[in-house]
Short mmCIF file of C-alpha atoms and ligand atoms in Angstrom, two decimals:
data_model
loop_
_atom_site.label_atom_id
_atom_site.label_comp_id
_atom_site.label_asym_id
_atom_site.label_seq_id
_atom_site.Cartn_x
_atom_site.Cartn_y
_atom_site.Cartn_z
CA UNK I 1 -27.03 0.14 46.32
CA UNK I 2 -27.30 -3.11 44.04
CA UNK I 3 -23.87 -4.57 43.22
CA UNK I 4 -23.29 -4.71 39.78
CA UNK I 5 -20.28 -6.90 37.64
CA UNK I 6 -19.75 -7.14 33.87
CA UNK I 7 -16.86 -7.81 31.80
CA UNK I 8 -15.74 -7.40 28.19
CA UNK I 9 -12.76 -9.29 26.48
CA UNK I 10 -9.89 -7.70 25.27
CA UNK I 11 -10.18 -9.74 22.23
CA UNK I 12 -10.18 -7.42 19.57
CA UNK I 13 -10.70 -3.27 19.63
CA UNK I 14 -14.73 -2.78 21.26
CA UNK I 15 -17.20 -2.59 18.38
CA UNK I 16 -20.67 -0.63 17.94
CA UNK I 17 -22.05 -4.07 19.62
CA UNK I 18 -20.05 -4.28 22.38
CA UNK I 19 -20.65 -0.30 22.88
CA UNK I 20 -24.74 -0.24 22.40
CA UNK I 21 -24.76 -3.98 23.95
CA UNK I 22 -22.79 -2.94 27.08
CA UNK I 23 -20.64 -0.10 27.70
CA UNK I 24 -22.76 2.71 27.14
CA UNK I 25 -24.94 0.81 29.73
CA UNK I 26 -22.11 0.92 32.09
CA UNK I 27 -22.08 4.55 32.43
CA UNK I 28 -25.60 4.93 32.76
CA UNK I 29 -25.26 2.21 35.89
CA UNK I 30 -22.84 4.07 37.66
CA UNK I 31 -24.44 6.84 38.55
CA UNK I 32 -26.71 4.80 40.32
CA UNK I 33 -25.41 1.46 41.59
CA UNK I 34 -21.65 0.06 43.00
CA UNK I 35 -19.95 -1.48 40.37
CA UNK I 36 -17.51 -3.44 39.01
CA UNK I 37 -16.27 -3.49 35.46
CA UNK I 38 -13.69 -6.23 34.44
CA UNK I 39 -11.25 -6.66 31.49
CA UNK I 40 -11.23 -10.47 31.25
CA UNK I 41 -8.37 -11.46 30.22
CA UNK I 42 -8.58 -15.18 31.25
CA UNK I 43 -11.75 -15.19 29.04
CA UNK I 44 -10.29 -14.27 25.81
CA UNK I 45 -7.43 -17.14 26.12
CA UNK I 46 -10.52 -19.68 25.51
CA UNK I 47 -9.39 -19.28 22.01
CA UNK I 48 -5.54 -18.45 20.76
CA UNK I 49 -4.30 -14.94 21.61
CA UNK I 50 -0.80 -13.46 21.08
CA UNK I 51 0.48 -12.76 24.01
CA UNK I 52 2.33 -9.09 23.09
CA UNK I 53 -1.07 -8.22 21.75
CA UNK I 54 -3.23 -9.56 23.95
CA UNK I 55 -1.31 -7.12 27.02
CA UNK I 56 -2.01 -4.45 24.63
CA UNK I 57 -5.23 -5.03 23.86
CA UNK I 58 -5.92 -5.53 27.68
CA UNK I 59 -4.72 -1.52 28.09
CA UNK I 60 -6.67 -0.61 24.85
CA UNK I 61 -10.09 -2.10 26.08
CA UNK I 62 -9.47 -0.38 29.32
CA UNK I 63 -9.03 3.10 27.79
CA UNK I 64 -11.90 2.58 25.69
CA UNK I 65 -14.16 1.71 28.53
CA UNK I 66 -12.99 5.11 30.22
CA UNK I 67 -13.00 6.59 27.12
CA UNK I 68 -16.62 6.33 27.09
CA UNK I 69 -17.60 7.83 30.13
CA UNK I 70 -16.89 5.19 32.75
CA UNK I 71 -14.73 6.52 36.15
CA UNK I 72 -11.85 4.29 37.12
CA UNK I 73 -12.42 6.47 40.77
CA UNK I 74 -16.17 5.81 41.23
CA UNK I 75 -15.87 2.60 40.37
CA UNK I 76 -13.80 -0.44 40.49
CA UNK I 77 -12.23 -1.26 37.12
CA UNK I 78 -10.04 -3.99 37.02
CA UNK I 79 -8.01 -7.42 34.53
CA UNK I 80 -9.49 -10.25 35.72
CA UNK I 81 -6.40 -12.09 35.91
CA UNK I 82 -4.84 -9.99 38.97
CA UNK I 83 -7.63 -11.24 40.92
CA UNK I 84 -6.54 -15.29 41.96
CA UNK I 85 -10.36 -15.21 43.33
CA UNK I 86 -11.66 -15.57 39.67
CA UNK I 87 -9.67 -18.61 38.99
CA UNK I 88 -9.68 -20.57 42.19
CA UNK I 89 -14.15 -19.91 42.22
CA UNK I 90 -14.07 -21.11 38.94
CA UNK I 91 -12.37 -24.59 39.49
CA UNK I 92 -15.20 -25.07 42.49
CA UNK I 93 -17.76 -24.11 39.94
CA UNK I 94 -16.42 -26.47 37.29
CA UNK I 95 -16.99 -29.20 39.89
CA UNK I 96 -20.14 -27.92 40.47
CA UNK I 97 -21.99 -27.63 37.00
CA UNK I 98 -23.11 -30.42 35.09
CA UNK I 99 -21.97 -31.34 32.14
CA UNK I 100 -25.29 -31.55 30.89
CA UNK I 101 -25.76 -28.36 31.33
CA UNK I 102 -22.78 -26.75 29.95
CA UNK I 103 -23.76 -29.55 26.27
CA UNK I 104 -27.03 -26.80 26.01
CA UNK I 105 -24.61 -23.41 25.65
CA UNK I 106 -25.12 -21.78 22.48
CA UNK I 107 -22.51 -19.61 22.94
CA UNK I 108 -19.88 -22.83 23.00
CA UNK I 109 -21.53 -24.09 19.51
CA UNK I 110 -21.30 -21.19 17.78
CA UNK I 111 -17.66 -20.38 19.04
CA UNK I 112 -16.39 -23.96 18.56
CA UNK I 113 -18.02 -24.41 15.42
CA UNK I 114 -17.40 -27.29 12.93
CA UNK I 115 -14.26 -28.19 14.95
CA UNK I 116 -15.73 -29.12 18.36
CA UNK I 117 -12.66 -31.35 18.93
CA UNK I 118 -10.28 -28.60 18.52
CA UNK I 119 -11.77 -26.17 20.62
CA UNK I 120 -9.95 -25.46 23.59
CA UNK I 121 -11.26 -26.63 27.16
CA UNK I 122 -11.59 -23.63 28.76
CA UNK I 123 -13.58 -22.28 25.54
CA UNK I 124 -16.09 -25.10 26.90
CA UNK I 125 -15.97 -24.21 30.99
CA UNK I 126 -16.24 -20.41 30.06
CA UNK I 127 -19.74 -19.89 31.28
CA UNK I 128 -18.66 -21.43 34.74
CA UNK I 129 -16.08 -18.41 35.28
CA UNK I 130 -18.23 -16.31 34.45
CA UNK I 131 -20.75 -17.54 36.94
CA UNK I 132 -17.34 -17.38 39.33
CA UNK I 133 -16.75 -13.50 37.89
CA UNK I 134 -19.77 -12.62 39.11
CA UNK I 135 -20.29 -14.33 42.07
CA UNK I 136 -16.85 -13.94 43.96
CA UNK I 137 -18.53 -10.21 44.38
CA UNK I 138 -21.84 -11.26 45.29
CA UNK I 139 -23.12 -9.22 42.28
CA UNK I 140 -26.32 -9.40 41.50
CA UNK I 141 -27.09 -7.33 38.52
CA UNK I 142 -25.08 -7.83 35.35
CA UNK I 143 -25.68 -5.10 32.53
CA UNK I 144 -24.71 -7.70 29.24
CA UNK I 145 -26.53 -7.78 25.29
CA UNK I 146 -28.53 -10.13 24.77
CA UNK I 147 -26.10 -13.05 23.72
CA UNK I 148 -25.58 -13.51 27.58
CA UNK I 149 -28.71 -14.50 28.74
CA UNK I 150 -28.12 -18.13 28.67
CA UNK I 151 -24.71 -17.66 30.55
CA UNK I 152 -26.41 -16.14 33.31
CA UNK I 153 -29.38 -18.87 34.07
CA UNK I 154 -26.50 -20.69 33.89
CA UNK I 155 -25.15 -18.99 37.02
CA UNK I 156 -28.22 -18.98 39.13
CA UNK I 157 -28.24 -22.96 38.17
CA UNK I 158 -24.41 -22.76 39.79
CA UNK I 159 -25.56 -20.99 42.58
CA UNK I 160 -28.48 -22.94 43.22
CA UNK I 161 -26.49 -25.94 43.40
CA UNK I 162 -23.74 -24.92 45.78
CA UNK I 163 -26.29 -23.50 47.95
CA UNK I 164 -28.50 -26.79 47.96
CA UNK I 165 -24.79 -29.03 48.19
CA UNK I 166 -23.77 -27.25 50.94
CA UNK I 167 -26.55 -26.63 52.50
CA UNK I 168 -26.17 -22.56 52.68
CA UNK I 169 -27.63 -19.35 51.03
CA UNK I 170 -24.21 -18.22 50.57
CA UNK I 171 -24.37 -17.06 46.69
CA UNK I 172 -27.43 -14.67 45.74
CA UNK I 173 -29.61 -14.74 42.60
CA UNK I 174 -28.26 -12.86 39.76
CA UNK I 175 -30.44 -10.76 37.38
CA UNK I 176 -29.30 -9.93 33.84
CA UNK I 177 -29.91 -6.38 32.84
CA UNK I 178 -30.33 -6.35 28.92
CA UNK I 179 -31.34 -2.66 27.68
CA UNK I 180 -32.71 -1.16 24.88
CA UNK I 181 -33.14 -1.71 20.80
CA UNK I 182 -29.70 -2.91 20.32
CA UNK I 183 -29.39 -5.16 22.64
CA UNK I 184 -28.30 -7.73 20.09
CA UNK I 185 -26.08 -5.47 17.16
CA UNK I 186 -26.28 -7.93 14.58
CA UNK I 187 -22.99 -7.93 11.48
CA UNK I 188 -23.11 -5.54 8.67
CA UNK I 189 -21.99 -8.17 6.37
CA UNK I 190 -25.27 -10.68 7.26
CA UNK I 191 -28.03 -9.65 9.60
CA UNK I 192 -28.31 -13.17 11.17
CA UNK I 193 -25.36 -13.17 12.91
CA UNK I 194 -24.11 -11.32 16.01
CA UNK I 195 -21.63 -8.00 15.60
CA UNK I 196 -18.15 -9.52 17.20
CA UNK I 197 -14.82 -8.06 17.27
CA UNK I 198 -13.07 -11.13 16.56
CA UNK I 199 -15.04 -11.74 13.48
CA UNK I 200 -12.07 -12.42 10.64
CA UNK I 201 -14.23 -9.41 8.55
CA UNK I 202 -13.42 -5.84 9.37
CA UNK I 203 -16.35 -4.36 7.10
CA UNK I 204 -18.52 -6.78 9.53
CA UNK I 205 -18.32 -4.39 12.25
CA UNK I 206 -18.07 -0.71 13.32
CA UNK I 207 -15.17 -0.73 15.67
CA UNK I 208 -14.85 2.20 18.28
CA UNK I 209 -11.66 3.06 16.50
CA UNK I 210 -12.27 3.53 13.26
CA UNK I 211 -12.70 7.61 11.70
CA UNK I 212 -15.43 8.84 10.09
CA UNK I 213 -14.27 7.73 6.79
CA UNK I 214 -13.89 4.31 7.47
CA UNK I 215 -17.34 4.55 9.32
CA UNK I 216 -18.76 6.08 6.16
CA UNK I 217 -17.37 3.28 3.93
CA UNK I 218 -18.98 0.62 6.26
CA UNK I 219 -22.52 2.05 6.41
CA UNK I 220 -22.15 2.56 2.17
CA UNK I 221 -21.34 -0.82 2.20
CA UNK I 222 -23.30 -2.59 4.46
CA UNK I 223 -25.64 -5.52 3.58
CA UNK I 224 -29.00 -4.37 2.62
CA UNK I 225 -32.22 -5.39 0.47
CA UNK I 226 -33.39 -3.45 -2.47
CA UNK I 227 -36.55 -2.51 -1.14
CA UNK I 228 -37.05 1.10 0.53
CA UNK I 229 -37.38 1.41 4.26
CA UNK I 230 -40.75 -0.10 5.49
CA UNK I 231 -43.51 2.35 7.62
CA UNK I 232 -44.18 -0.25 10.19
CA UNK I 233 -42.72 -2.46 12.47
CA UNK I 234 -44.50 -5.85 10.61
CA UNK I 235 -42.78 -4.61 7.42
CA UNK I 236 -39.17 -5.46 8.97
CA UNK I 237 -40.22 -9.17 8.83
CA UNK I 238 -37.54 -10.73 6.80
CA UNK I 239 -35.55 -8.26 6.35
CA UNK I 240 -32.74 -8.49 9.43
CA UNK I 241 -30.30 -6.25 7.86
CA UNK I 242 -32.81 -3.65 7.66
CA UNK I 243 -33.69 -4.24 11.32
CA UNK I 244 -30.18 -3.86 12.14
CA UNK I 245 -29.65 -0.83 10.36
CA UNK I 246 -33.26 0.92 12.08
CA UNK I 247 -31.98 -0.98 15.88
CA UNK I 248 -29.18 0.90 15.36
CA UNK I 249 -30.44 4.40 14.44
CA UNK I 250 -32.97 3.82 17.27
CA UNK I 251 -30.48 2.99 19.97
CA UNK I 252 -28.20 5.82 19.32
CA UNK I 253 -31.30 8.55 19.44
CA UNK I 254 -32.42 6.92 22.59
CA UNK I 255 -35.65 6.08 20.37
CA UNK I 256 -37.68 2.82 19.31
CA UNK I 257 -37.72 1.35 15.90
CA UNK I 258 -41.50 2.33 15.26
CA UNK I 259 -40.30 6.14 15.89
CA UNK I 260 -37.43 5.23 13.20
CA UNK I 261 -39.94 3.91 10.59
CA UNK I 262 -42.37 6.82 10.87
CA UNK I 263 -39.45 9.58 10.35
CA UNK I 264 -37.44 7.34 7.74
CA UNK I 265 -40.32 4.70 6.03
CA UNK I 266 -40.43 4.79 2.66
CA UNK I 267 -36.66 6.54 1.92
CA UNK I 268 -34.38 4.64 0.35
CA UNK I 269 -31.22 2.77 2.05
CA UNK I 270 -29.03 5.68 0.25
CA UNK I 271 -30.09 8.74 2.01
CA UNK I 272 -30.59 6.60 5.11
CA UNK I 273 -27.30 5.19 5.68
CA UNK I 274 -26.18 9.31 5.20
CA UNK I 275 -28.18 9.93 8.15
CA UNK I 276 -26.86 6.95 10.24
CA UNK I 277 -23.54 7.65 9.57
CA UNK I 278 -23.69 10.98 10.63
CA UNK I 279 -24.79 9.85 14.26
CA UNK I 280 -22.33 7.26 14.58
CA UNK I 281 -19.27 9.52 14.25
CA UNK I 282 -20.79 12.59 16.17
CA UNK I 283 -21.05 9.49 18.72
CA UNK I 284 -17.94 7.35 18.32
CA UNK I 285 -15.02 10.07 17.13
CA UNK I 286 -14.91 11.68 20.83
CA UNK I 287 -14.47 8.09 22.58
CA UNK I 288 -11.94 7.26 19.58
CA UNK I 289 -9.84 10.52 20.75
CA UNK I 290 -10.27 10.02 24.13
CA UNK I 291 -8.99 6.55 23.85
CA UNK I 292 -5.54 7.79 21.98
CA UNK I 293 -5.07 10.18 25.06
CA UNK I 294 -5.36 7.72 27.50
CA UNK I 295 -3.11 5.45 25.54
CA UNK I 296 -0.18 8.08 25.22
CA UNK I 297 -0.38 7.41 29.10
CA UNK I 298 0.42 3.79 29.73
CA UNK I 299 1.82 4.10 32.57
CA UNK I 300 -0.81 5.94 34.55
CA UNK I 301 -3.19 3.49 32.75
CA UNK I 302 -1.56 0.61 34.44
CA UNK I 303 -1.39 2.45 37.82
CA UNK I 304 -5.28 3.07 37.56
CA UNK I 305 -5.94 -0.93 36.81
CA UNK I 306 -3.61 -2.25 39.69
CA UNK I 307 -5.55 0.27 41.53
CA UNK I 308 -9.03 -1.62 40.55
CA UNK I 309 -7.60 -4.75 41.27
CA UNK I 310 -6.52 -4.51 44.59
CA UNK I 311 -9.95 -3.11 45.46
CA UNK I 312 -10.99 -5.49 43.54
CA UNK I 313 -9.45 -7.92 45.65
CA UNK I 314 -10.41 -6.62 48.63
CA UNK I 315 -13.98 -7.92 48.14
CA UNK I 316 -13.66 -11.03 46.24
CA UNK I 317 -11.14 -12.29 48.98
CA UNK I 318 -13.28 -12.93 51.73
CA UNK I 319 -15.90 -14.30 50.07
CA UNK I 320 -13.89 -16.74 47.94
CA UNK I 321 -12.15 -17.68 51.10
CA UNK I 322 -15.56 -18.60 52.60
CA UNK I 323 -16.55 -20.35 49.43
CA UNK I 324 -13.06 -22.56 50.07
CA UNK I 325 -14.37 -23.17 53.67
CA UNK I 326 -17.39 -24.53 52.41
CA UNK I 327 -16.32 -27.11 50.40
CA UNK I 328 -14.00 -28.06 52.58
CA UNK I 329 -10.64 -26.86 51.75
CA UNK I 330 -7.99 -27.09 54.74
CA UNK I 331 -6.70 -23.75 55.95
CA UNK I 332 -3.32 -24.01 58.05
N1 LIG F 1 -23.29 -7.63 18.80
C1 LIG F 1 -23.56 -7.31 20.05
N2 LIG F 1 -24.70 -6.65 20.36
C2 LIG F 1 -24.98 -6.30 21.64
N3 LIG F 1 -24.16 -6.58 22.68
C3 LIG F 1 -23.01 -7.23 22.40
N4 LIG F 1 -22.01 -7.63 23.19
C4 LIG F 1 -21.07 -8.24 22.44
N5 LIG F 1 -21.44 -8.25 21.15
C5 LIG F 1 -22.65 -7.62 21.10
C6 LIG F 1 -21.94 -7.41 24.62
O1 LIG F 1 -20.69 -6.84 24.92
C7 LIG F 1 -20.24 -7.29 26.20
C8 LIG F 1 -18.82 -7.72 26.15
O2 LIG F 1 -18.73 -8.84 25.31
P1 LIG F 1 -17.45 -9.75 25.40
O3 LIG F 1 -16.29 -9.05 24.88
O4 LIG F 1 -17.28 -10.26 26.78
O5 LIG F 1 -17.78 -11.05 24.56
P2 LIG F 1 -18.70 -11.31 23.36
O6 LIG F 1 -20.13 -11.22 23.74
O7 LIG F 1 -18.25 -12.63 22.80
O8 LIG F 1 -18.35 -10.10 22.39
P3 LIG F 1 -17.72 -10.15 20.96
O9 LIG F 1 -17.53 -8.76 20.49
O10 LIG F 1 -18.50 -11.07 20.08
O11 LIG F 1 -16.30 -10.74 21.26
P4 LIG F 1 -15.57 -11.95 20.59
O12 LIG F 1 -15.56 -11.65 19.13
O13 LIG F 1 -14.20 -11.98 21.18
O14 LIG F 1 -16.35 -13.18 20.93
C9 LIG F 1 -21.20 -8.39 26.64
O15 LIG F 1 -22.09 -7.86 27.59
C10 LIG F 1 -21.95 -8.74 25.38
O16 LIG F 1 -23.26 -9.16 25.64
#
C-alpha cells in the first residue's frame, strides 16, 4: 500500500475548493492506500492568526474532514504541531533549498502580494515544510488541487538534494495526485483567481458551512457573462466564470465539462445556477450537520487527534531521527 500525506490549514471554515480540490479525494484514497491527513497548524501562522480562533478552527477543520467521510480509525489524522518531527525536518530542509528556488514560488507572490517586505518569513520557507510534512513519513503520493503542483517539484528538488549531499537514497520521490474537473475551484466573485477561505469576500466562496439559503444567494449572485451557456468545450474560451460554474457542476456529478455543455448548452445562467444549487446542498448540508455533531463533542474530538498524533509520531520519529544522523547532529 502507497503511503499517502496531505494537509489542509485551519485558516478559515473548508470551502467548495478545498472540498472538490482535496477532501473528497481523501476519502476516495482511503479505501485504498495508508494515509495520513494533517491539520497544519504551523502552516496557517505564515500569515497572522488569532490564537483563540485559530485552536478552534484547528477542531472545526478536523470535524469537517470527518464530517465528510474520512475515518479518524482507518487512518491517521493528526495537528501538525504535536508532531516536533515537522519542525525540526523543516529547519534541515531550509538549509537545504536554495534560495533560488524558493524566489520562483507562485504561491509566495500571490500570498505576499504588493507587500513582499511585510510578509512574514515563514510565509516565504512554507514550501520547505511542506516538503518536511511529507517526507518525515516517507509519503509518496500527495492527493492536493492543482495550486500545489509547484510545491511538490519543489520537494523532489529537496529530496534530490539531501540525497545527492549526503550521499544516500534516504527520501523517496513524491508524486502529486491532482483529480478531476475541479481541480482548481476558481472565486465566484472573478473566475481568474483561486477559491480560498481566507479570501476577505464571503460571497467569493461556498464554504462547507453555509445552508442552503446562503448557498442559493451565492450561486444567484455569482459572477457571470450575459451570454447563454455555450454547446462545446471551445465556446468556454474567455469566459472563466462560466468554466467555473460548468467545472463545478461536472465535478459534483462525477462528469466532464463536455457532458455538462451537451445537457445544459444553450440555457441561460438563470435556470442553470437553479440546477447547481440544488446539487451543492444535497452535497454539502449532510457534511455541514455532521460537522455540528462532532463539534458538540470537543472533547472526544481532541481525544481522537492526540490519538493521530501519537501514531503519527510513531512513524515520523525514526525517520526524522535518521535524517538528524545524517547531517550530522550529535546524539548523547
Ligand atoms: N480553489 C481550490 N480548488 C481546488 N483545490 C483547492 N485547494 C485549496 N483551494 C482550492 C486544495 O485544498 C487543499 C488544502 O489547502 P490548504 O488549506 O492547505 O491551503 P490553500 O491551498 O492555500 O487553500 P485556501 O483555501 O486558499 O487557504 P488559504 O485561504 O488559507 O490560503 C490543498 O490540497 C489545495 O490544493
Amino acid at each position: 500500500m502507497k503511503r499517502i500525506f496531505s494537509g489542509i490549514q485551519p485558516s478559515g471554515i473548508p470551502t467548495l475548493g478545498n472540498y472538490l480540490g482535496a477532501l473528497r479525494n481523501w476519502v476516495t484514497l482511503q479505501d485504498t492506500h495508508e494515509c495520513l491527513y494533517c491539520v497544519v497548524d504551523m502552516h496557517a501562522i505564515t500569515v497572522a492568526q488569532d490564537p483563540e480562533k485559530l485552536r478552534q478552527s484547528t477542531r472545526e477543520m478536523a470535524a469537517s474532514v470527518i464530517a465528510c467521510g474520512v475515518d479518524p480509525a482507518r487512518n491517521i489524522l493528526f495537528v501538525q504541531s504535536s508532531v516536533s518531527a515537522h519542525a525540526r525536518l523543516a529547519w534541515i530542509f531550509n538549509c537545504v533549498a536554495r534560495l533560488g528556488w524558493l524566489n520562483r514560488m507562485t504561491q509566495f507572490k500571490d500570498k505576499a502580494g504588493k507587500d513582499r517586505e511585510n510578509a512574514s518569513a515563514g510565509l516565504y520557507v512554507y514550501p520547505n515544510l511542506m516538503a518536511a510534512d511529507i517526507l518525515a513519513y516517507h509519503a509518496t503520493l500527495v492527493p492536493v488541487g492543482d495550486d500545489q503542483r509547484q510545491h511538490l517539484e519543489l520537494t523532489n528538488d529537496i529530496a534530490e538534494k539531501f540525497n545527492h549531499d549526503f550521499g544516500v537514497a534516504f527520501f523517496p520521490h513524491v508524486e502529486p495526485l491532482i483529480q478531476g474537473p475541479a481541480a482548481r475551484v476558481m472565486s465566484l466573485r472573478d473566475g481568474l483567481r483561486k477559491m480560498s477561505k481566507s479570501d476577505p469576500s464571503d460571497q467569493s466562496r461556498i464554504n462547507l458551512s453555509d445552508d442552503a439559503d446562503t448557498i442559493a444567494m451565492k450561486i444567484r449572485r455569482a459572477k457571470t457573462d450575459p451570454e447563454p451557456l455555450p454547446e462545446d468545450i471551445d465556446g468556454l474560451e474567455g469566459r472563466p466564470e462560466a468554466r467555473n460554474l460548468v467545472g463545478i457542476y461536472a465535478a459534483l456529478t462525477n462528469s466532464d465539462t463536455a457532458t455538462v455543455l451537451r445537457e445544459h448548452g444553450g440555457k441561460g445562467f438563470g435556470p442553470y445556477k437553479e440546477a447547481l444549487t440544488e446539487l451543492l446542498v444535497q452535497e454539502l448540508s449532510p457534511i455541514a450537520a455532521e460537522t455540528r455533531r462532532l463539534l458538540a463533542d470537543e472533547a472526544e474530538l481532541d481525544r481522537l487527534l492526540h490519538d493521530g498524533g501519537r501514531r503519527a509520531e510513531a512513524i515520523a520519529e525514526p525517520i526524522v531521527a535518521e535524517a538528524e544522523k545524517l547531517v550530522g547532529f550529535l546524539r548523547v
